[in-house]
């Protein structure tokens, strides 16, 4: 029983039929179809004519002086092979570059990738260490108020660090009168940074004796550097860096001393007390009844 | 030393689709035997040259490409694993070399292929085919020449498929390996190529 094959189905199989690639069952069915379908038979005939024409023309093309070409081909190939074997490394290298269709794009892509990597490394290396005076550094600093680089001003809503400095080094300074103004930043960690001596005066030192004065300043600065505070806190409780100015002063108030008492009582220096600029004015120290008004000489330091 | 190389390379090849005589020839070529190389060239040179000639249409170019093909064959023969017949593997190299050559041409805007008329004028009359009655299938050599010219105008992939099928007689699977495509792609290329040539044929008749 040969299955029926319509024209649409037959046309799908015509090329394989002409090429002899159809399975036996389909070939039998198609041959049966071609017996009565003139259209499909004409298609098959045309394809056979095309194939025959190509084969005939091919024979005509390759018939002419092929043998001469092939004789030279064999000898040339063998000569080149033996030559290449003598230069094996060069041959391997050339073989890798035979198909330039892939070689040059690969070389270009490799160079491009290498250039991009070099550029990226250069950019990262240049911008890795941000200079504080650069625009980016300033923007970063301004965008982060309360940092050590951009300390804030103390205001009423903040929890301020303790205002007193313990042992500010005034004890070691000889003489009765000493005034130092010191600006500094109390960092988020409670350290004193970026200090600057604004004022340094001592009554017992002549102004031109700068060596002695420098020693006094360094002792005060060292004492300040060693101080630790609980850092200032913003309204939301976050520790922030703040600007502080301390006025350190030692004032000796000498009361009128009787002759008998002068022999018995000698001035005894007391530990320095330091307070920030917002502390009570020095006049309060001289009020009647205050410790500095005692008969003994009482060094007091106010700021 | 040469025999050691021979044994090493011969053991590395798995011959699934290659007969024993061909496998031995390949192994000798890989070992550097000049006689074996000469035998291999002699066996396949006509096939290689004809395919290159049909695809390129120029005798000198075909000869040059044939040399490159055999050099490529001997360079890469140690990598041949018998995944196909040696002839099919060589066909694949021919097609790739011709494709590269045509790209090289296009880069230099060279399209001066030798026309079929020049060939026929130089090579003489067409020969009769072995399977088609001349009076029925070939009305004239002019018809065949028109069809060949139309074939030369086809895209490279379609033209290659048609040459491999109609002139070299490769089966679909061999063509698929040669062209490095699927069998379905081979069929579609053949179908499009034949449709184009059939339209040319109908034009000639009308």
Tab-separated table of C-alpha atoms in Angstrom:
chain	number	residue	atom	x	y	z
A	1	UNK	CA	0.000	0.000	0.000
A	2	UNK	CA	1.598	3.250	-1.157
A	3	UNK	CA	0.539	6.263	0.930
A	4	UNK	CA	-0.977	9.236	-0.880
A	5	UNK	CA	1.210	12.323	-1.117
A	6	UNK	CA	-0.196	15.758	-1.928
A	7	UNK	CA	1.670	18.432	-3.848
A	8	UNK	CA	2.514	20.505	-0.764
A	9	UNK	CA	4.047	17.554	1.011
A	10	UNK	CA	5.757	16.406	-2.158
A	11	UNK	CA	7.445	19.759	-2.738
A	12	UNK	CA	9.038	19.518	0.673
A	13	UNK	CA	10.715	16.303	-0.406
A	14	UNK	CA	11.750	17.140	-3.954
A	15	UNK	CA	15.260	18.329	-3.155
A	16	UNK	CA	16.060	15.325	-1.014
A	17	UNK	CA	14.589	13.115	-3.718
A	18	UNK	CA	16.864	14.623	-6.339
A	19	UNK	CA	19.845	14.250	-4.005
A	20	UNK	CA	18.975	10.632	-3.182
A	21	UNK	CA	18.668	11.376	0.529
A	22	UNK	CA	15.068	10.224	1.026
A	23	UNK	CA	14.205	7.105	3.030
A	24	UNK	CA	12.825	4.269	0.914
A	25	UNK	CA	9.178	4.610	1.995
A	26	UNK	CA	9.046	8.332	1.190
A	27	UNK	CA	10.908	7.811	-2.053
A	28	UNK	CA	8.358	5.271	-3.201
A	29	UNK	CA	5.499	7.576	-2.239
A	30	UNK	CA	7.086	10.510	-4.066
A	31	UNK	CA	7.741	8.491	-7.193
A	32	UNK	CA	4.094	7.518	-7.168
A	33	UNK	CA	3.150	11.180	-6.861
A	34	UNK	CA	5.430	12.171	-9.733
A	35	UNK	CA	3.713	9.712	-12.061
A	36	UNK	CA	0.552	11.780	-12.154
A	37	UNK	CA	1.664	15.289	-11.019
A	38	UNK	CA	3.149	17.105	-14.003
A	39	UNK	CA	4.039	20.213	-11.974
A	40	UNK	CA	6.191	18.394	-9.454
A	41	UNK	CA	7.711	16.267	-12.178
A	42	UNK	CA	8.691	19.438	-14.029
A	43	UNK	CA	10.333	20.761	-10.878
A	44	UNK	CA	12.340	17.588	-10.511
A	45	UNK	CA	13.332	17.753	-14.129
A	46	UNK	CA	14.493	21.345	-13.755
A	47	UNK	CA	16.620	20.463	-10.755
A	48	UNK	CA	18.158	17.597	-12.675
A	49	UNK	CA	18.905	19.934	-15.565
A	50	UNK	CA	20.561	22.367	-13.184
A	51	UNK	CA	22.705	19.631	-11.678
A	52	UNK	CA	23.626	18.247	-15.066
A	53	UNK	CA	24.506	21.688	-16.366
A	54	UNK	CA	26.800	22.327	-13.421
A	55	UNK	CA	28.525	18.987	-13.813
A	56	UNK	CA	28.995	19.441	-17.541
A	57	UNK	CA	30.417	22.922	-17.162
A	58	UNK	CA	32.617	21.721	-14.312
A	59	UNK	CA	34.070	19.040	-16.545
A	60	UNK	CA	34.769	21.632	-19.211
A	61	UNK	CA	36.497	23.926	-16.757
A	62	UNK	CA	38.737	21.370	-15.120
A	63	UNK	CA	39.602	19.470	-18.297
A	64	UNK	CA	42.015	22.064	-19.556
A	65	UNK	CA	45.672	21.782	-18.555
A	66	UNK	CA	44.860	20.509	-15.062
A	67	UNK	CA	47.593	17.921	-15.178
A	68	UNK	CA	50.337	20.483	-15.639
A	69	UNK	CA	49.054	22.484	-12.698
A	70	UNK	CA	48.806	19.419	-10.501
A	71	UNK	CA	52.346	18.294	-11.280
A	72	UNK	CA	53.730	21.590	-10.118
A	73	UNK	CA	51.356	21.563	-7.156
A	74	UNK	CA	52.722	18.315	-5.743
A	75	UNK	CA	56.360	19.326	-6.027
A	76	UNK	CA	55.717	22.801	-4.641
A	77	UNK	CA	53.824	21.477	-1.653
A	78	UNK	CA	56.514	18.965	-0.748
A	79	UNK	CA	59.224	21.582	-1.057
A	80	UNK	CA	57.393	23.981	1.190
A	81	UNK	CA	56.675	21.276	3.727
A	82	UNK	CA	60.308	20.338	4.059
A	83	UNK	CA	61.261	24.000	4.335
A	84	UNK	CA	58.708	24.620	7.024
A	85	UNK	CA	59.871	21.668	9.068
A	86	UNK	CA	63.268	23.272	9.240
A	87	UNK	CA	61.679	26.392	10.684
A	88	UNK	CA	59.161	24.830	12.975
A	89	UNK	CA	58.877	27.649	15.490
A	90	UNK	CA	58.277	30.216	12.794
A	91	UNK	CA	55.714	27.931	11.253
A	92	UNK	CA	53.803	27.534	14.478
A	93	UNK	CA	53.773	31.258	15.000
A	94	UNK	CA	52.578	31.877	11.474
A	95	UNK	CA	49.963	29.180	11.814
A	96	UNK	CA	48.512	30.998	14.789
A	97	UNK	CA	48.157	34.096	12.652
A	98	UNK	CA	46.855	32.395	9.527
A	99	UNK	CA	43.290	33.542	9.838
A	100	UNK	CA	43.720	37.297	10.043
A	101	UNK	CA	39.964	37.626	10.254
A	102	UNK	CA	40.290	36.746	13.932
A	103	UNK	CA	43.877	37.791	14.535
A	104	UNK	CA	43.610	41.554	14.125
A	105	UNK	CA	40.366	41.927	16.089
A	106	UNK	CA	41.964	39.877	18.852
A	107	UNK	CA	45.054	42.069	18.847
A	108	UNK	CA	42.926	45.212	18.841
A	109	UNK	CA	40.735	43.981	21.647
A	110	UNK	CA	43.755	43.027	23.718
A	111	UNK	CA	45.326	46.445	23.237
A	112	UNK	CA	42.044	48.167	24.079
A	113	UNK	CA	41.609	46.154	27.261
A	114	UNK	CA	45.186	46.838	28.306
A	115	UNK	CA	44.745	50.556	27.648
A	116	UNK	CA	41.528	50.635	29.678
A	117	UNK	CA	43.205	48.835	32.568
A	118	UNK	CA	46.151	51.245	32.510
A	119	UNK	CA	43.802	54.222	32.462
A	120	UNK	CA	41.762	52.818	35.333
A	121	UNK	CA	44.871	52.139	37.417
A	122	UNK	CA	46.180	55.638	36.690
A	123	UNK	CA	42.893	57.247	37.681
A	124	UNK	CA	42.691	55.248	40.892
A	125	UNK	CA	46.277	56.008	41.793
A	126	UNK	CA	45.837	59.732	41.165
A	127	UNK	CA	42.554	60.059	43.012
A	128	UNK	CA	43.309	57.555	45.780
A	129	UNK	CA	45.076	60.059	48.032
A	130	UNK	CA	42.655	62.924	48.225
A	131	UNK	CA	44.336	66.197	48.991
A	132	UNK	CA	42.541	68.234	51.644
A	133	UNK	CA	42.946	71.449	49.662
A	134	UNK	CA	41.464	69.949	46.499
A	135	UNK	CA	37.892	70.678	45.481
A	136	UNK	CA	36.812	67.116	46.185
A	137	UNK	CA	38.469	67.284	49.593
A	138	UNK	CA	36.733	70.538	50.424
A	139	UNK	CA	33.380	69.209	49.285
A	140	UNK	CA	33.915	66.089	51.347
A	141	UNK	CA	34.853	68.210	54.351
A	142	UNK	CA	31.867	70.562	53.991
A	143	UNK	CA	29.500	67.666	53.470
A	144	UNK	CA	30.532	66.190	56.793
A	145	UNK	CA	30.141	68.848	59.544
A	146	UNK	CA	31.339	67.774	62.920
A	147	UNK	CA	34.260	65.793	61.543
A	148	UNK	CA	37.777	66.426	62.726
A	149	UNK	CA	38.472	68.379	59.538
A	150	UNK	CA	35.304	70.450	59.805
A	151	UNK	CA	34.688	71.038	63.491
A	152	UNK	CA	31.485	72.756	64.627
A	153	UNK	CA	30.857	75.681	66.901
A	154	UNK	CA	29.520	74.976	70.312
A	155	UNK	CA	25.943	76.027	70.720
A	156	UNK	CA	23.406	75.699	73.408
A	157	UNK	CA	21.903	72.466	72.196
A	158	UNK	CA	25.151	70.572	72.369
A	159	UNK	CA	26.655	68.669	75.215
A	160	UNK	CA	29.957	70.451	75.632
A	161	UNK	CA	33.176	68.757	76.679
A	162	UNK	CA	34.424	69.571	80.169
A	163	UNK	CA	35.705	73.082	80.258
A	164	UNK	CA	38.523	72.670	82.764
A	165	UNK	CA	41.990	71.492	81.865
A	166	UNK	CA	43.675	69.435	84.523
A	167	UNK	CA	47.283	70.322	85.090
A	168	UNK	CA	47.762	72.768	82.325
A	169	UNK	CA	51.477	73.119	82.998
A	170	UNK	CA	51.178	76.515	84.657
A	171	UNK	CA	52.630	75.129	87.858
A	172	UNK	CA	56.026	74.700	86.324
A	173	UNK	CA	56.133	78.263	85.049
A	174	UNK	CA	58.099	80.524	87.326
A	175	UNK	CA	56.753	83.926	88.239
A	176	UNK	CA	53.469	85.294	89.387
A	177	UNK	CA	51.637	86.330	86.241
A	178	UNK	CA	51.063	84.241	83.114
A	179	UNK	CA	48.381	84.413	80.430
A	180	UNK	CA	47.969	82.026	77.535
A	181	UNK	CA	45.203	81.916	74.919
A	182	UNK	CA	44.933	78.586	73.210
A	183	UNK	CA	42.665	77.592	70.310
A	184	UNK	CA	42.192	73.936	69.626
A	185	UNK	CA	39.792	71.355	68.295
A	186	UNK	CA	38.341	68.665	70.508
A	187	UNK	CA	37.927	65.727	68.180
A	188	UNK	CA	35.230	63.100	68.144
A	189	UNK	CA	37.567	60.867	70.106
A	190	UNK	CA	38.096	63.501	72.802
A	191	UNK	CA	41.645	64.361	71.765
A	192	UNK	CA	42.927	67.905	71.407
A	193	UNK	CA	44.086	68.617	67.891
A	194	UNK	CA	45.028	71.551	65.705
A	195	UNK	CA	45.992	73.639	68.716
A	196	UNK	CA	47.260	77.118	68.228
A	197	UNK	CA	48.718	79.476	70.778
A	198	UNK	CA	46.929	82.774	70.326
A	199	UNK	CA	48.439	84.686	73.215
A	200	UNK	CA	51.403	84.107	75.464
A	201	UNK	CA	52.354	86.709	78.058
A	202	UNK	CA	54.331	86.538	81.223
A	203	UNK	CA	55.036	89.463	83.412
A	204	UNK	CA	58.360	88.208	84.704
A	205	UNK	CA	59.884	87.545	81.306
A	206	UNK	CA	61.178	90.220	79.128
A	207	UNK	CA	59.655	90.286	75.728
A	208	UNK	CA	62.907	89.813	73.939
A	209	UNK	CA	63.743	86.669	75.942
A	210	UNK	CA	62.056	84.351	73.448
A	211	UNK	CA	63.846	81.154	74.522
A	212	UNK	CA	62.394	81.245	77.983
A	213	UNK	CA	58.981	82.070	76.607
A	214	UNK	CA	59.065	79.166	74.170
A	215	UNK	CA	59.788	76.763	76.994
A	216	UNK	CA	56.779	78.013	78.891
A	217	UNK	CA	54.539	77.708	75.865
A	218	UNK	CA	55.706	74.191	75.117
A	219	UNK	CA	55.013	73.100	78.678
A	220	UNK	CA	51.477	74.462	78.424
A	221	UNK	CA	50.973	72.869	75.012
A	222	UNK	CA	52.238	69.515	76.218
A	223	UNK	CA	49.852	69.643	79.117
A	224	UNK	CA	46.976	70.404	76.749
A	225	UNK	CA	47.993	67.674	74.349
A	226	UNK	CA	47.902	65.107	77.109
A	227	UNK	CA	44.418	66.091	78.175
A	228	UNK	CA	41.476	63.888	77.308
A	229	UNK	CA	37.853	64.948	77.169
A	230	UNK	CA	34.556	63.324	76.720
A	231	UNK	CA	33.754	64.572	73.210
A	232	UNK	CA	31.029	67.071	72.475
A	233	UNK	CA	27.698	65.620	71.434
A	234	UNK	CA	25.249	67.056	68.987
A	235	UNK	CA	21.550	67.273	69.640
A	236	UNK	CA	21.038	63.736	68.376
A	237	UNK	CA	23.767	62.402	70.686
A	238	UNK	CA	26.356	61.851	67.972
A	239	UNK	CA	29.892	62.857	68.999
A	240	UNK	CA	31.170	65.778	66.980
A	241	UNK	CA	34.392	67.751	66.815
A	242	UNK	CA	34.142	71.292	68.148
A	243	UNK	CA	36.303	74.371	68.247
A	244	UNK	CA	37.389	75.463	71.694
A	245	UNK	CA	39.346	78.476	72.941
A	246	UNK	CA	40.911	78.449	76.363
A	247	UNK	CA	42.309	81.420	78.164
A	248	UNK	CA	44.783	80.198	80.737
A	249	UNK	CA	45.825	82.804	83.298
A	250	UNK	CA	47.633	82.738	86.532
A	251	UNK	CA	47.159	85.773	88.682
A	252	UNK	CA	48.783	86.362	91.990
A	253	UNK	CA	46.958	88.765	94.264
A	254	UNK	CA	49.115	90.131	96.994
A	255	UNK	CA	47.311	91.583	99.971
A	256	UNK	CA	48.944	94.077	102.304
A	257	UNK	CA	51.011	91.934	104.632
A	258	UNK	CA	52.086	92.871	108.089
A	259	UNK	CA	55.700	92.551	108.957
A	260	UNK	CA	55.143	89.755	111.410
A	261	UNK	CA	52.997	87.812	109.075
A	262	UNK	CA	55.403	88.330	106.180
A	263	UNK	CA	57.987	86.337	108.053
A	264	UNK	CA	55.625	83.483	108.759
A	265	UNK	CA	53.677	83.185	105.586
A	266	UNK	CA	55.330	82.599	102.292
A	267	UNK	CA	53.374	82.450	99.049
A	268	UNK	CA	52.495	78.895	98.201
A	269	UNK	CA	51.539	78.170	94.606
A	270	UNK	CA	48.391	76.173	94.146
A	271	UNK	CA	47.535	73.901	91.232
A	272	UNK	CA	46.464	75.726	88.178
A	273	UNK	CA	42.849	75.732	87.257
A	274	UNK	CA	41.868	76.219	83.723
A	275	UNK	CA	38.514	77.221	82.449
A	276	UNK	CA	37.208	78.138	79.072
A	277	UNK	CA	36.559	81.601	77.921
A	278	UNK	CA	32.963	81.513	79.056
A	279	UNK	CA	33.995	81.217	82.690
A	280	UNK	CA	33.274	84.086	85.129
A	281	UNK	CA	35.391	87.166	84.592
A	282	UNK	CA	38.590	87.625	86.551
A	283	UNK	CA	37.074	90.391	88.570
A	284	UNK	CA	35.115	87.838	90.560
A	285	UNK	CA	38.364	86.479	91.917
A	286	UNK	CA	39.031	89.766	93.628
A	287	UNK	CA	35.691	90.068	95.322
A	288	UNK	CA	35.727	90.405	99.063
A	289	UNK	CA	35.442	87.029	100.674
A	290	UNK	CA	36.898	85.117	97.744
A	291	UNK	CA	39.992	82.908	98.322
A	292	UNK	CA	42.204	85.327	96.478
A	293	UNK	CA	41.485	88.019	98.971
A	294	UNK	CA	43.038	86.143	101.817
A	295	UNK	CA	46.008	87.511	103.520
A	296	UNK	CA	48.263	84.906	102.031
A	297	UNK	CA	49.334	85.103	98.483
A	298	UNK	CA	47.082	82.682	96.658
A	299	UNK	CA	47.838	82.053	93.057
A	300	UNK	CA	44.661	81.524	91.148
A	301	UNK	CA	44.094	80.926	87.589
A	302	UNK	CA	41.004	81.986	85.857
A	303	UNK	CA	40.042	82.222	82.295
B	1	UNK	CA	63.698	9.192	16.889
B	2	UNK	CA	61.321	9.330	13.956
B	3	UNK	CA	59.797	6.004	14.888
B	4	UNK	CA	59.200	7.242	18.442
B	5	UNK	CA	57.289	10.224	17.138
B	6	UNK	CA	55.342	7.944	14.856
B	7	UNK	CA	54.299	5.645	17.707
B	8	UNK	CA	53.366	8.552	19.949
B	9	UNK	CA	51.189	10.299	17.408
B	10	UNK	CA	49.688	7.126	16.051
B	11	UNK	CA	48.507	6.157	19.505
B	12	UNK	CA	46.841	9.541	20.015
B	13	UNK	CA	44.481	9.199	17.049
B	14	UNK	CA	41.135	7.436	17.241
B	15	UNK	CA	40.028	6.277	13.837
B	16	UNK	CA	36.271	6.000	13.832
B	17	UNK	CA	35.492	6.979	10.250
B	18	UNK	CA	38.832	6.316	8.606
B	19	UNK	CA	39.844	3.005	7.153
B	20	UNK	CA	43.041	1.338	8.248
B	21	UNK	CA	45.027	2.180	5.119
B	22	UNK	CA	44.176	5.853	5.378
B	23	UNK	CA	44.936	5.845	9.101
B	24	UNK	CA	48.355	4.391	8.455
B	25	UNK	CA	49.010	6.972	5.754
B	26	UNK	CA	48.055	9.769	8.115
B	27	UNK	CA	50.261	8.434	10.859
B	28	UNK	CA	53.214	8.242	8.501
B	29	UNK	CA	52.592	11.818	7.380
B	30	UNK	CA	52.460	12.987	10.980
B	31	UNK	CA	55.751	11.204	11.601
B	32	UNK	CA	57.323	13.200	8.798
B	33	UNK	CA	57.546	10.524	6.111
B	34	UNK	CA	58.064	12.366	2.827
B	35	UNK	CA	56.821	9.461	0.734
B	36	UNK	CA	53.584	9.355	2.678
B	37	UNK	CA	53.151	13.099	2.266
B	38	UNK	CA	53.694	12.762	-1.435
B	39	UNK	CA	51.139	9.971	-1.607
B	40	UNK	CA	48.565	11.986	0.278
B	41	UNK	CA	49.013	14.964	-2.010
B	42	UNK	CA	48.773	12.796	-5.085
B	43	UNK	CA	45.573	11.185	-3.822
B	44	UNK	CA	43.704	14.381	-3.044
B	45	UNK	CA	45.254	17.085	-5.177
B	46	UNK	CA	42.803	16.790	-8.027
B	47	UNK	CA	39.801	16.963	-5.708
B	48	UNK	CA	41.225	19.928	-3.857
B	49	UNK	CA	42.186	21.803	-6.983
B	50	UNK	CA	38.820	21.229	-8.680
B	51	UNK	CA	36.824	22.358	-5.668
B	52	UNK	CA	38.957	25.478	-5.301
B	53	UNK	CA	38.639	26.137	-9.004
B	54	UNK	CA	34.860	25.803	-8.936
B	55	UNK	CA	34.536	28.099	-5.964
B	56	UNK	CA	37.057	30.701	-7.062
B	57	UNK	CA	36.738	30.498	-10.827
B	58	UNK	CA	40.385	31.318	-11.365
B	59	UNK	CA	43.003	28.702	-12.162
B	60	UNK	CA	46.000	30.484	-10.646
B	61	UNK	CA	44.092	31.379	-7.510
B	62	UNK	CA	42.862	27.802	-7.227
B	63	UNK	CA	46.404	26.512	-7.546
B	64	UNK	CA	47.620	28.911	-4.890
B	65	UNK	CA	44.792	27.979	-2.566
B	66	UNK	CA	45.470	24.289	-3.165
B	67	UNK	CA	49.017	24.741	-1.981
B	68	UNK	CA	47.814	26.546	1.107
B	69	UNK	CA	45.304	23.789	1.732
B	70	UNK	CA	47.899	21.041	1.699
B	71	UNK	CA	50.243	23.036	3.877
B	72	UNK	CA	47.391	23.525	6.278
B	73	UNK	CA	46.604	19.826	6.111
B	74	UNK	CA	50.141	18.830	7.041
B	75	UNK	CA	50.348	21.441	9.773
B	76	UNK	CA	47.165	20.273	11.450
B	77	UNK	CA	47.176	16.605	10.565
B	78	UNK	CA	48.374	15.724	14.061
B	79	UNK	CA	45.090	17.152	15.386
B	80	UNK	CA	42.950	15.030	13.065
B	81	UNK	CA	41.008	12.566	15.184
B	82	UNK	CA	39.180	10.644	12.509
B	83	UNK	CA	35.857	12.326	13.248
B	84	UNK	CA	35.146	12.191	9.518
B	85	UNK	CA	36.654	10.784	6.387
B	86	UNK	CA	39.939	12.394	5.477
B	87	UNK	CA	38.476	13.617	2.207
B	88	UNK	CA	35.657	15.424	4.035
B	89	UNK	CA	38.124	16.950	6.473
B	90	UNK	CA	40.212	18.239	3.575
B	91	UNK	CA	37.062	19.622	1.940
B	92	UNK	CA	36.443	21.594	5.086
B	93	UNK	CA	39.899	23.113	4.909
B	94	UNK	CA	39.389	23.972	1.241
B	95	UNK	CA	36.141	25.785	1.941
B	96	UNK	CA	37.695	27.728	4.810
B	97	UNK	CA	40.727	28.690	2.762
B	98	UNK	CA	38.559	29.808	-0.148
B	99	UNK	CA	36.390	31.831	2.191
B	100	UNK	CA	39.479	33.524	3.631
B	101	UNK	CA	40.765	34.180	0.154
B	102	UNK	CA	37.510	35.814	-0.873
B	103	UNK	CA	37.571	38.008	2.212
B	104	UNK	CA	41.067	39.007	1.237
B	105	UNK	CA	39.746	39.872	-2.193
B	106	UNK	CA	36.903	41.904	-0.823
B	107	UNK	CA	39.287	43.894	1.311
B	108	UNK	CA	41.162	44.831	-1.826
B	109	UNK	CA	37.980	45.315	-3.847
B	110	UNK	CA	39.036	42.781	-6.345
B	111	UNK	CA	36.251	41.001	-8.125
B	112	UNK	CA	37.773	40.246	-11.462
B	113	UNK	CA	36.877	36.564	-11.613
B	114	UNK	CA	37.492	34.782	-14.856
B	115	UNK	CA	34.210	34.432	-16.672
B	116	UNK	CA	32.886	31.142	-17.919
B	117	UNK	CA	32.938	32.379	-21.495
B	118	UNK	CA	36.692	32.834	-21.220
B	119	UNK	CA	36.980	29.337	-19.844
B	120	UNK	CA	34.907	27.786	-22.577
B	121	UNK	CA	36.731	29.754	-25.184
B	122	UNK	CA	40.039	28.618	-23.792
B	123	UNK	CA	39.116	25.072	-22.828
B	124	UNK	CA	36.871	24.021	-25.636
B	125	UNK	CA	33.379	22.593	-25.870
B	126	UNK	CA	31.339	21.129	-23.085
B	127	UNK	CA	31.379	17.432	-22.550
B	128	UNK	CA	28.350	15.235	-22.369
B	129	UNK	CA	27.164	14.073	-18.946
B	130	UNK	CA	27.052	10.467	-17.976
B	131	UNK	CA	23.500	10.378	-16.654
B	132	UNK	CA	21.475	13.003	-18.487
B	133	UNK	CA	20.407	12.603	-22.102
B	134	UNK	CA	21.920	15.561	-23.937
B	135	UNK	CA	18.946	16.162	-26.159
B	136	UNK	CA	16.577	16.328	-23.234
B	137	UNK	CA	18.436	17.995	-20.415
B	138	UNK	CA	20.865	20.205	-22.194
B	139	UNK	CA	19.295	22.188	-24.954
B	140	UNK	CA	22.574	23.922	-25.602
B	141	UNK	CA	25.856	24.705	-24.017
B	142	UNK	CA	24.566	28.240	-23.782
B	143	UNK	CA	21.998	27.137	-21.231
B	144	UNK	CA	24.690	25.481	-19.115
B	145	UNK	CA	26.838	28.553	-19.363
B	146	UNK	CA	23.967	30.760	-18.174
B	147	UNK	CA	23.313	28.466	-15.251
B	148	UNK	CA	26.986	28.450	-14.301
B	149	UNK	CA	27.115	32.214	-14.421
B	150	UNK	CA	24.012	32.382	-12.266
B	151	UNK	CA	25.682	29.993	-9.850
B	152	UNK	CA	28.720	32.254	-9.643
B	153	UNK	CA	26.456	35.114	-8.636
B	154	UNK	CA	25.015	33.181	-5.703
B	155	UNK	CA	26.151	33.944	-2.159
B	156	UNK	CA	29.261	32.039	-1.161
B	157	UNK	CA	27.481	29.664	1.233
B	158	UNK	CA	24.833	28.675	-1.307
B	159	UNK	CA	27.371	28.329	-4.076
B	160	UNK	CA	29.588	26.131	-1.921
B	161	UNK	CA	26.689	23.896	-0.949
B	162	UNK	CA	25.658	23.514	-4.577
B	163	UNK	CA	29.194	22.686	-5.745
B	164	UNK	CA	29.740	20.175	-2.957
B	165	UNK	CA	26.445	18.473	-3.746
B	166	UNK	CA	26.155	18.592	-7.513
B	167	UNK	CA	29.797	18.396	-8.569
B	168	UNK	CA	31.589	16.629	-5.723
B	169	UNK	CA	28.620	14.494	-4.753
B	170	UNK	CA	28.888	14.870	-0.979
B	171	UNK	CA	26.032	13.624	1.150
B	172	UNK	CA	24.173	15.965	3.480
B	173	UNK	CA	26.055	14.866	6.586
B	174	UNK	CA	29.409	15.250	4.889
B	175	UNK	CA	28.393	18.676	3.686
B	176	UNK	CA	27.316	19.623	7.175
B	177	UNK	CA	30.744	18.663	8.540
B	178	UNK	CA	32.523	20.400	5.694
B	179	UNK	CA	30.586	23.629	6.094
B	180	UNK	CA	30.483	23.322	9.881
B	181	UNK	CA	26.703	23.788	9.962
B	182	UNK	CA	23.659	21.655	10.722
B	183	UNK	CA	22.114	19.337	8.154
B	184	UNK	CA	18.983	21.503	8.098
B	185	UNK	CA	21.095	24.499	7.152
B	186	UNK	CA	22.615	22.508	4.307
B	187	UNK	CA	19.146	21.667	2.999
B	188	UNK	CA	17.938	25.232	3.186
B	189	UNK	CA	21.017	26.535	1.390
B	190	UNK	CA	20.586	23.956	-1.349
B	191	UNK	CA	16.903	24.802	-1.688
B	192	UNK	CA	17.551	28.532	-2.016
B	193	UNK	CA	20.378	27.992	-4.466
B	194	UNK	CA	18.287	25.723	-6.671
B	195	UNK	CA	15.341	28.073	-6.598
B	196	UNK	CA	17.552	30.901	-7.784
B	197	UNK	CA	18.998	28.796	-10.575
B	198	UNK	CA	15.573	27.491	-11.549
B	199	UNK	CA	14.320	31.037	-11.936
B	200	UNK	CA	17.298	31.665	-14.185
B	201	UNK	CA	16.460	28.553	-16.146
B	202	UNK	CA	12.830	29.606	-16.543
B	203	UNK	CA	14.028	32.995	-17.699
B	204	UNK	CA	16.176	31.390	-20.353
B	205	UNK	CA	13.267	29.308	-21.616
B	206	UNK	CA	10.931	32.223	-21.784
